[in-house]
Coordinates of C-alpha atoms and ligand atoms in Angstrom, one line a residue:
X704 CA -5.7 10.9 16.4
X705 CA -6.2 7.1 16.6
X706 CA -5.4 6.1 12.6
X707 CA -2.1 5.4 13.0
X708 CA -2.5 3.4 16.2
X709 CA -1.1 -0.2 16.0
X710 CA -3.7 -2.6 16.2
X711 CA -2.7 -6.5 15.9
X712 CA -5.3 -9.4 14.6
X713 CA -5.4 -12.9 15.7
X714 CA -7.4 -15.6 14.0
X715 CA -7.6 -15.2 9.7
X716 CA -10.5 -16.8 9.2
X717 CA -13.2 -14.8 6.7
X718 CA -14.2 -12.6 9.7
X719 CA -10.7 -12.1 11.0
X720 CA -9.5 -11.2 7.3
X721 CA -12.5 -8.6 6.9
X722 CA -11.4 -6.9 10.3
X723 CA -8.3 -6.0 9.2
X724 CA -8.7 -4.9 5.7
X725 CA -11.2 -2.6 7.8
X726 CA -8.4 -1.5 9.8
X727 CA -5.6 -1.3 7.4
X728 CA -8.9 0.7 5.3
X729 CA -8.7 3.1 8.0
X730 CA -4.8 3.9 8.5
X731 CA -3.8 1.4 11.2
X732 CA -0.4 -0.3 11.7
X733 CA -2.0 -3.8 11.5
X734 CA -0.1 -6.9 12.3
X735 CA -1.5 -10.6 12.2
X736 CA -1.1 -13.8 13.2
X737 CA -2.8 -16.8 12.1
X738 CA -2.5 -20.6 12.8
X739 CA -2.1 -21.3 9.2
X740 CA -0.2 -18.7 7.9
X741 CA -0.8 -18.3 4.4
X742 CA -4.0 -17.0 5.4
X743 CA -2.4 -13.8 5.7
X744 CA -0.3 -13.8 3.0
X745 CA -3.4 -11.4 0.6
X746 CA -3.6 -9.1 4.1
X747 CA 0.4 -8.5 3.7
X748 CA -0.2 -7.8 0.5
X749 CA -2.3 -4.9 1.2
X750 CA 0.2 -3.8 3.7
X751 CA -0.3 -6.0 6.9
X752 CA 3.0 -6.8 8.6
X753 CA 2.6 -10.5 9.1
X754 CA 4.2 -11.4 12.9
X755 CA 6.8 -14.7 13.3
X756 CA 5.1 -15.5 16.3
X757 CA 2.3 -14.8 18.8
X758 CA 4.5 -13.4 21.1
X759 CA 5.7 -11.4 18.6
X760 CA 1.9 -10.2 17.2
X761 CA 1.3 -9.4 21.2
X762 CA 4.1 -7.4 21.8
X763 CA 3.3 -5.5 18.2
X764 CA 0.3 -3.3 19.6
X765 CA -1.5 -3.0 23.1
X766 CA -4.6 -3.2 21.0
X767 CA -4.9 -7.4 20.3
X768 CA -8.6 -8.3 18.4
X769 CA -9.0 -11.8 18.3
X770 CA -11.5 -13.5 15.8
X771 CA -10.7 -17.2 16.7
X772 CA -13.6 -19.9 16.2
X773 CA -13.7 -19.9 19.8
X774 CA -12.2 -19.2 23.5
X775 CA -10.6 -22.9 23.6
X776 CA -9.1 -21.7 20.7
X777 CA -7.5 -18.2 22.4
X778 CA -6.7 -20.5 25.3
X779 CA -4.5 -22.6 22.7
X780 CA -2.9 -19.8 21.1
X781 CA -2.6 -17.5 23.6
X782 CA -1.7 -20.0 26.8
X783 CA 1.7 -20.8 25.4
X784 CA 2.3 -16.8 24.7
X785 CA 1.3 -16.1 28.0
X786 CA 4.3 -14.2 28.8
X787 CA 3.4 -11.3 26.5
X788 CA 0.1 -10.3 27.8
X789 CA 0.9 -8.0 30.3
X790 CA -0.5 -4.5 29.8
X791 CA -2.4 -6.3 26.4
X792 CA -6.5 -5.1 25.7
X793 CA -7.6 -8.1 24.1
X794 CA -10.4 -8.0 22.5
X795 CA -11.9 -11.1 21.9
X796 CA -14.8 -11.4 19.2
X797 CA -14.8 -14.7 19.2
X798 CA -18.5 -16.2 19.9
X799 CA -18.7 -18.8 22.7
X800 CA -21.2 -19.0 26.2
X801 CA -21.2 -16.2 28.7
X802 CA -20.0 -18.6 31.2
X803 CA -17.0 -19.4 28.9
X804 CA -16.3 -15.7 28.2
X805 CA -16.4 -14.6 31.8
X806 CA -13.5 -17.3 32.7
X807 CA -11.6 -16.0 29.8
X808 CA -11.5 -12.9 31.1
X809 CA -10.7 -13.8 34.8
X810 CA -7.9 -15.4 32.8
X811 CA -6.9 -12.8 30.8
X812 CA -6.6 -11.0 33.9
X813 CA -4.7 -13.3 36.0
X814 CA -2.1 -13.0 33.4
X815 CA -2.2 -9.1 33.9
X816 CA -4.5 -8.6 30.3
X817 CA -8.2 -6.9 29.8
X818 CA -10.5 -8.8 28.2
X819 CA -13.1 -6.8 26.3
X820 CA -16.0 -9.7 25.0
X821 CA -17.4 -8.5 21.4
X822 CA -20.5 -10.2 19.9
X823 CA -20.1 -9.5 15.9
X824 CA -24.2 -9.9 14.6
X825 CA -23.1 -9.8 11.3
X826 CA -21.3 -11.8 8.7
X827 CA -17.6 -10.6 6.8
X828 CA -19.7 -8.7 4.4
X829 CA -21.1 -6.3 7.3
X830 CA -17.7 -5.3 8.4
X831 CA -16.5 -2.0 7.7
X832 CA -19.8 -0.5 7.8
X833 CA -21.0 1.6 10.3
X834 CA -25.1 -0.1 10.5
X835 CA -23.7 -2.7 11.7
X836 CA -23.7 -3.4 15.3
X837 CA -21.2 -5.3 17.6
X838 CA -21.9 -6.1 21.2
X839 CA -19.6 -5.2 23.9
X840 CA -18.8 -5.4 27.2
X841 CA -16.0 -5.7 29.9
X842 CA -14.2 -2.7 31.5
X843 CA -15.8 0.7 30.9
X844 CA -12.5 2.5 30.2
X845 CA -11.0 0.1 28.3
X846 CA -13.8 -0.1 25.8
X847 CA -13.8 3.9 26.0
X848 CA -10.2 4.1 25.1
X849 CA -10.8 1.9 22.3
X850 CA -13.9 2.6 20.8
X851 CA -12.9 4.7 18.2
X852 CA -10.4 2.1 16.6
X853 CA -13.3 -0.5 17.1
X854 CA -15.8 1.7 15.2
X855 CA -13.8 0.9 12.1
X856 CA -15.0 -2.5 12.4
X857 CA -18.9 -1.7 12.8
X858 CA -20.9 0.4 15.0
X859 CA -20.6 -0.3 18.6
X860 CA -23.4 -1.5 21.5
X861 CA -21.9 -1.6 24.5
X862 CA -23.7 -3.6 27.3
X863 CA -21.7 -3.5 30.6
X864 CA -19.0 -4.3 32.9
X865 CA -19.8 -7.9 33.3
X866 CA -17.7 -9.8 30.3
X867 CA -20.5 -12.2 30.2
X868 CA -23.3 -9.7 28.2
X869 CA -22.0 -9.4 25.3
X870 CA -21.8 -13.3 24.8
X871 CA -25.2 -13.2 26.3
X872 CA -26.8 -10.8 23.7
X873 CA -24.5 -12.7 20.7
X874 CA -26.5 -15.5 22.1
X875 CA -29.7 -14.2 22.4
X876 CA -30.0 -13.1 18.7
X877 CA -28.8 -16.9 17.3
X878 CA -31.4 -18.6 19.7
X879 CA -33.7 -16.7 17.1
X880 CA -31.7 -16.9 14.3
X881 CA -31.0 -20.4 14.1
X882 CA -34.9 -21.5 15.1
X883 CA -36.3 -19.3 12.8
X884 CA -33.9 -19.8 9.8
X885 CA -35.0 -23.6 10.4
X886 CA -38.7 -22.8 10.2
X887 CA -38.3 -21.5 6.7
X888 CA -35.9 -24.4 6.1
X889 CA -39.0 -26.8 7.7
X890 CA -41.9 -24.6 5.0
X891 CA -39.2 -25.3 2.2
X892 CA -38.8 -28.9 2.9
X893 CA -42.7 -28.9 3.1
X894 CA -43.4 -26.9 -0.1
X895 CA -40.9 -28.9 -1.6
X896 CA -43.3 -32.1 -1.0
X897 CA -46.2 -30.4 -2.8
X898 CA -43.8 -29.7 -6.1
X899 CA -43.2 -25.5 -5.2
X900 CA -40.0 -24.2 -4.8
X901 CA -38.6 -22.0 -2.1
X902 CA -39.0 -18.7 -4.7
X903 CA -42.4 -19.7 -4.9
X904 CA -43.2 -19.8 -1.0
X905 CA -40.4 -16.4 -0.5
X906 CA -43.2 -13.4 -0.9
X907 CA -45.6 -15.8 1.6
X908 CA -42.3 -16.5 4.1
X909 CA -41.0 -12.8 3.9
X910 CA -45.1 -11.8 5.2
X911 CA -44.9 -14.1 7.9
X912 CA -41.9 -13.3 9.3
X913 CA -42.2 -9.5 8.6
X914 CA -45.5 -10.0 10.9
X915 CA -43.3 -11.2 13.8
X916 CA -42.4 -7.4 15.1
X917 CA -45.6 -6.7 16.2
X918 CA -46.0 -9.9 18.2
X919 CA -43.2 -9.7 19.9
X920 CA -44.0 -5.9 21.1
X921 CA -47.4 -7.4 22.0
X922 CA -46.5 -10.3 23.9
X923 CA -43.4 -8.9 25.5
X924 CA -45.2 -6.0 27.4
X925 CA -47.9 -8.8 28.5
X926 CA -45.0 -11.4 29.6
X927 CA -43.3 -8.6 31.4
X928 CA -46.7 -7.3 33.4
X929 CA -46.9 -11.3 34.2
X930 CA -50.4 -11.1 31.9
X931 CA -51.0 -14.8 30.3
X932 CA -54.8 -14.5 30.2
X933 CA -56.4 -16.1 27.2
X934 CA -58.0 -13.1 26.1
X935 CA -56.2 -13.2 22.5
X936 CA -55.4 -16.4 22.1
X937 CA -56.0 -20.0 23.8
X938 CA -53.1 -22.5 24.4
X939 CA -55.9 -25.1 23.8
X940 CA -56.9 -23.3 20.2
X941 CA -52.7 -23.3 19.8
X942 CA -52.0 -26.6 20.7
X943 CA -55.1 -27.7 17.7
X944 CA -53.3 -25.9 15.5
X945 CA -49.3 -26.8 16.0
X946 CA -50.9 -30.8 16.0
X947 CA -52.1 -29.4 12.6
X948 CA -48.6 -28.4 11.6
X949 CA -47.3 -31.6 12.8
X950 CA -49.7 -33.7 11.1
X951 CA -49.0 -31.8 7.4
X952 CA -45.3 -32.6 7.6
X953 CA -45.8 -35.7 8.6
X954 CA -48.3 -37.0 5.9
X955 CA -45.9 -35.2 3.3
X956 CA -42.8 -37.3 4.6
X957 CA -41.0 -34.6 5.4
X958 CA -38.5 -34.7 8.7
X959 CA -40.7 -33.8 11.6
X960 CA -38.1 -33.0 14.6
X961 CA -39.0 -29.3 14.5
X962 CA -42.7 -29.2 14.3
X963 CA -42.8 -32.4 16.9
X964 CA -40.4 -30.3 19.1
X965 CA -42.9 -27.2 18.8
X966 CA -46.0 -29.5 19.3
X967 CA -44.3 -30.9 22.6
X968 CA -44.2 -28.0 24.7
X969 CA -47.4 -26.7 23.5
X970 CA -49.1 -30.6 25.2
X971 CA -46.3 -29.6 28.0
X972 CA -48.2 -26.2 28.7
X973 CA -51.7 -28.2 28.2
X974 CA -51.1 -30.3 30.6
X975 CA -49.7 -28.1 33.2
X976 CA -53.0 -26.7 33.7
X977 CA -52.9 -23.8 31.3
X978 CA -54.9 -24.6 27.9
X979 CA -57.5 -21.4 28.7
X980 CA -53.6 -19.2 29.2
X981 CA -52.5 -17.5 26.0
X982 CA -49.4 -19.4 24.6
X983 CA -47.0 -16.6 26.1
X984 CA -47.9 -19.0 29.4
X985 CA -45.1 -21.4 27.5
X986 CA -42.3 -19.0 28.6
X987 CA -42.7 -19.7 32.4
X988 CA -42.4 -23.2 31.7
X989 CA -39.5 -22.7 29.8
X990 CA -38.3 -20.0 32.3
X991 CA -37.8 -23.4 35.0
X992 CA -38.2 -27.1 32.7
X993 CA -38.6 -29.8 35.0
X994 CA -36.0 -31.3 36.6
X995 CA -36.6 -34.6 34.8
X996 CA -38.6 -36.2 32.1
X997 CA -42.0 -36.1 33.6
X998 CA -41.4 -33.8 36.3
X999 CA -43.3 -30.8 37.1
X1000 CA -42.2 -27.5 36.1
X1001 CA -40.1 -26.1 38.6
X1002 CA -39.9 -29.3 40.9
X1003 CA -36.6 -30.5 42.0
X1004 CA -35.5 -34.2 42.0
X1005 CA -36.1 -36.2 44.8
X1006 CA -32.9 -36.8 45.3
X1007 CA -31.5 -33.2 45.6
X1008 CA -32.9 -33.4 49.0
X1009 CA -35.1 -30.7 49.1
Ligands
NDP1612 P1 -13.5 -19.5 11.1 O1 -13.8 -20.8 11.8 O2 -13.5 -19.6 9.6 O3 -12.0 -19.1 11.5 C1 -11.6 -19.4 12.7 C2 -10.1 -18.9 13.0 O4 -9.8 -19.5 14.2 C3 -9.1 -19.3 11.9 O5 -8.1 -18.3 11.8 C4 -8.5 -20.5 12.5 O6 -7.2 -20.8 12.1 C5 -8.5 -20.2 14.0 N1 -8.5 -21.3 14.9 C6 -9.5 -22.2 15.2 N2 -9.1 -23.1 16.1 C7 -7.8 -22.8 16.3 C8 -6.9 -23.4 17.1 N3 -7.2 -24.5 17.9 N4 -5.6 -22.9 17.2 C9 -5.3 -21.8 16.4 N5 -6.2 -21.2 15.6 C10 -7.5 -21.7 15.6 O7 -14.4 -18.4 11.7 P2 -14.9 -17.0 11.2 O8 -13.7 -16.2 10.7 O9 -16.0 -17.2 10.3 O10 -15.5 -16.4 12.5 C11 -14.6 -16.1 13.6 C12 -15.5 -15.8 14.8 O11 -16.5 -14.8 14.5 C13 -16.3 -17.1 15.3 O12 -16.3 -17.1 16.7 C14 -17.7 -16.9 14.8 O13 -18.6 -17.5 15.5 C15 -17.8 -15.3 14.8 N6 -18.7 -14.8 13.9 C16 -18.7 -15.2 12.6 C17 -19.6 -14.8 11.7 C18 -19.5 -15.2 10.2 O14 -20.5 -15.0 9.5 N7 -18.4 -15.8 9.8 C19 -20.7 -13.9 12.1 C20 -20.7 -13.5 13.5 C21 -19.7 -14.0 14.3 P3 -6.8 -21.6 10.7 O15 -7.0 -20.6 9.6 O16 -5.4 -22.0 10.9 O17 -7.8 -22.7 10.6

């Protein structure tokens, strides 16, 4: 019913271009759009109809996905096509804050559009394949009339009305991402000091981090139930060990930013009064960070007044 729906693509980058072979794959009418426009020139190829404008790409299908690098860059393309988004569904997979994607939609909507937010979690490659999982969220029926043409693209997750989520679980997932990619970059740099290579630290890496499911099941049920006793673990006996950490990639010259970052909060927690806590008692101080360098947890500035 839906494969010959018209579905129009702004933003050609290597995620944009994957989206709509995936929807040209699938039977679509796809028309695109990009800044630089012999990024699309392989797409027409394969049988994309490439639009003169964006007013033109708008006014193509009601069905607009946009993979731009981020919502200051639909504000520049869209803002001076503004004219043509009335009745539009944009759907925006474009990563950016949830603040950032919440005032897109209010302007999306102000200029008589729906925005539906999408959170892609994984790379060009991914697309096209339905394991893989995008976040959603924004209007119910919008995303319900749409699904099935998004499901070309990957698997769906949809997370609620509020446009915000989906940026917020995009968000969530590169918070981990990024710190834990850097921790392997960090064990690389240090192997790297002691003449190994990262194939020879991988099998060790891949056990370490294959551990990590288990402690997060553990420690979130605990963090939830407000449990921080130092039953399992000591922030004292943590803190020993991070200094440790810190110490080995310092005396191999290696860059130190990330193990002195980690090393930092554990003292923080230490000397809030909670070395006999488990280190899970580091999320409430991360929950509210004081106010100021030196500050305690939680307390406001003087000068707020309160
Ligand atoms: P790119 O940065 O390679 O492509 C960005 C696209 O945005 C290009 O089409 C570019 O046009 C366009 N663009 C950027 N700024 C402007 C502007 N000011 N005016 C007009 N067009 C503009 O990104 P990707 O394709 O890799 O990713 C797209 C989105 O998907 C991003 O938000 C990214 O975070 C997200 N994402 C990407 C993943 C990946 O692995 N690539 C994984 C998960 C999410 P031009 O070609 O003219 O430069």
């Amino acid at each position: 019913m839906h494969s010959q729906q018209p579905v129009t693509v702004i933003g050609l980058g290597p995620m944009g271009q994957a989206m709509a072979l995936a929807l040209l794959g699938h039977g679509h009418k796809v028309t695109v759009w990009n800044r630089t426009p012999s990024r699309a020139d392989a797409l027409v190829e394969r049988g994309a109809v490439r639009a003169a404008s964006v007013e033109a790409a708008l006014a193509a299908s009601e069905l607009v996905i946009l993979s731009l690098t981020d919502y200051d860059a639909m504000h520049t393309v869209l803002e001076p096509a503004a004219g043509a988004l009335p009745g539009r569904v944009l759907v925006n997979l474009s990563s950016d804050t949830p603040a950032k994607t919440r005032e897109g939609a209010r302007w999306a909507a102000g200029h008589g559009a729906t925005l539906l937010a999408g959170g892609v979690t994984v790379p060009p490659s991914g697309i096209g394949r339905p394991e893989s999982s995008t976040f959603y969220s924004g209007p119910r029926a919008a995303f319900d009339a749409h699904r099935p043409v998004l499901e070309a693209l990957t698997g769906t997750d949809y997370r609620g009305e509020d446009p915000g989520l989906a940026a917020l679980f995009y968000q969530l997932g590169m918070v981990m991402f990024w710190t834990s990619m850097l921790s392997f970059w960090q064990a690389v740099a240090l192997a790297d000091a002691h003449g190994l290579s990262a194939d020879d630290v991988l099998p060790h890496a891949v056990q370490t981090m294959s551990s990590m499911p288990d402690f997060l099941s553990f420690y979130a049920r605990r963090i939830d139930a407000g449990e921080h006793g130092g039953d399992v673990d000591r922030l004292a006996m943590g803190l020993a060990s991070v200094e440790h950490v810190l110490h080995t990639n310092a005396d191999a010259g290696v860059d130190t930013a990330l193990p002195a970052a980690v090393a930092d909060l554990f003292r923080r927690g230490v000397h809030a009064g909670h070395a006999a806590d488990s280190f899970s008692s580091l999320v409430e101080l991360m929950k509210r960070p004081p106010a100021w360098p030196g500050g305690k947890p939680g307390a406001r500035r003087p000068r707020d007044g309160v």
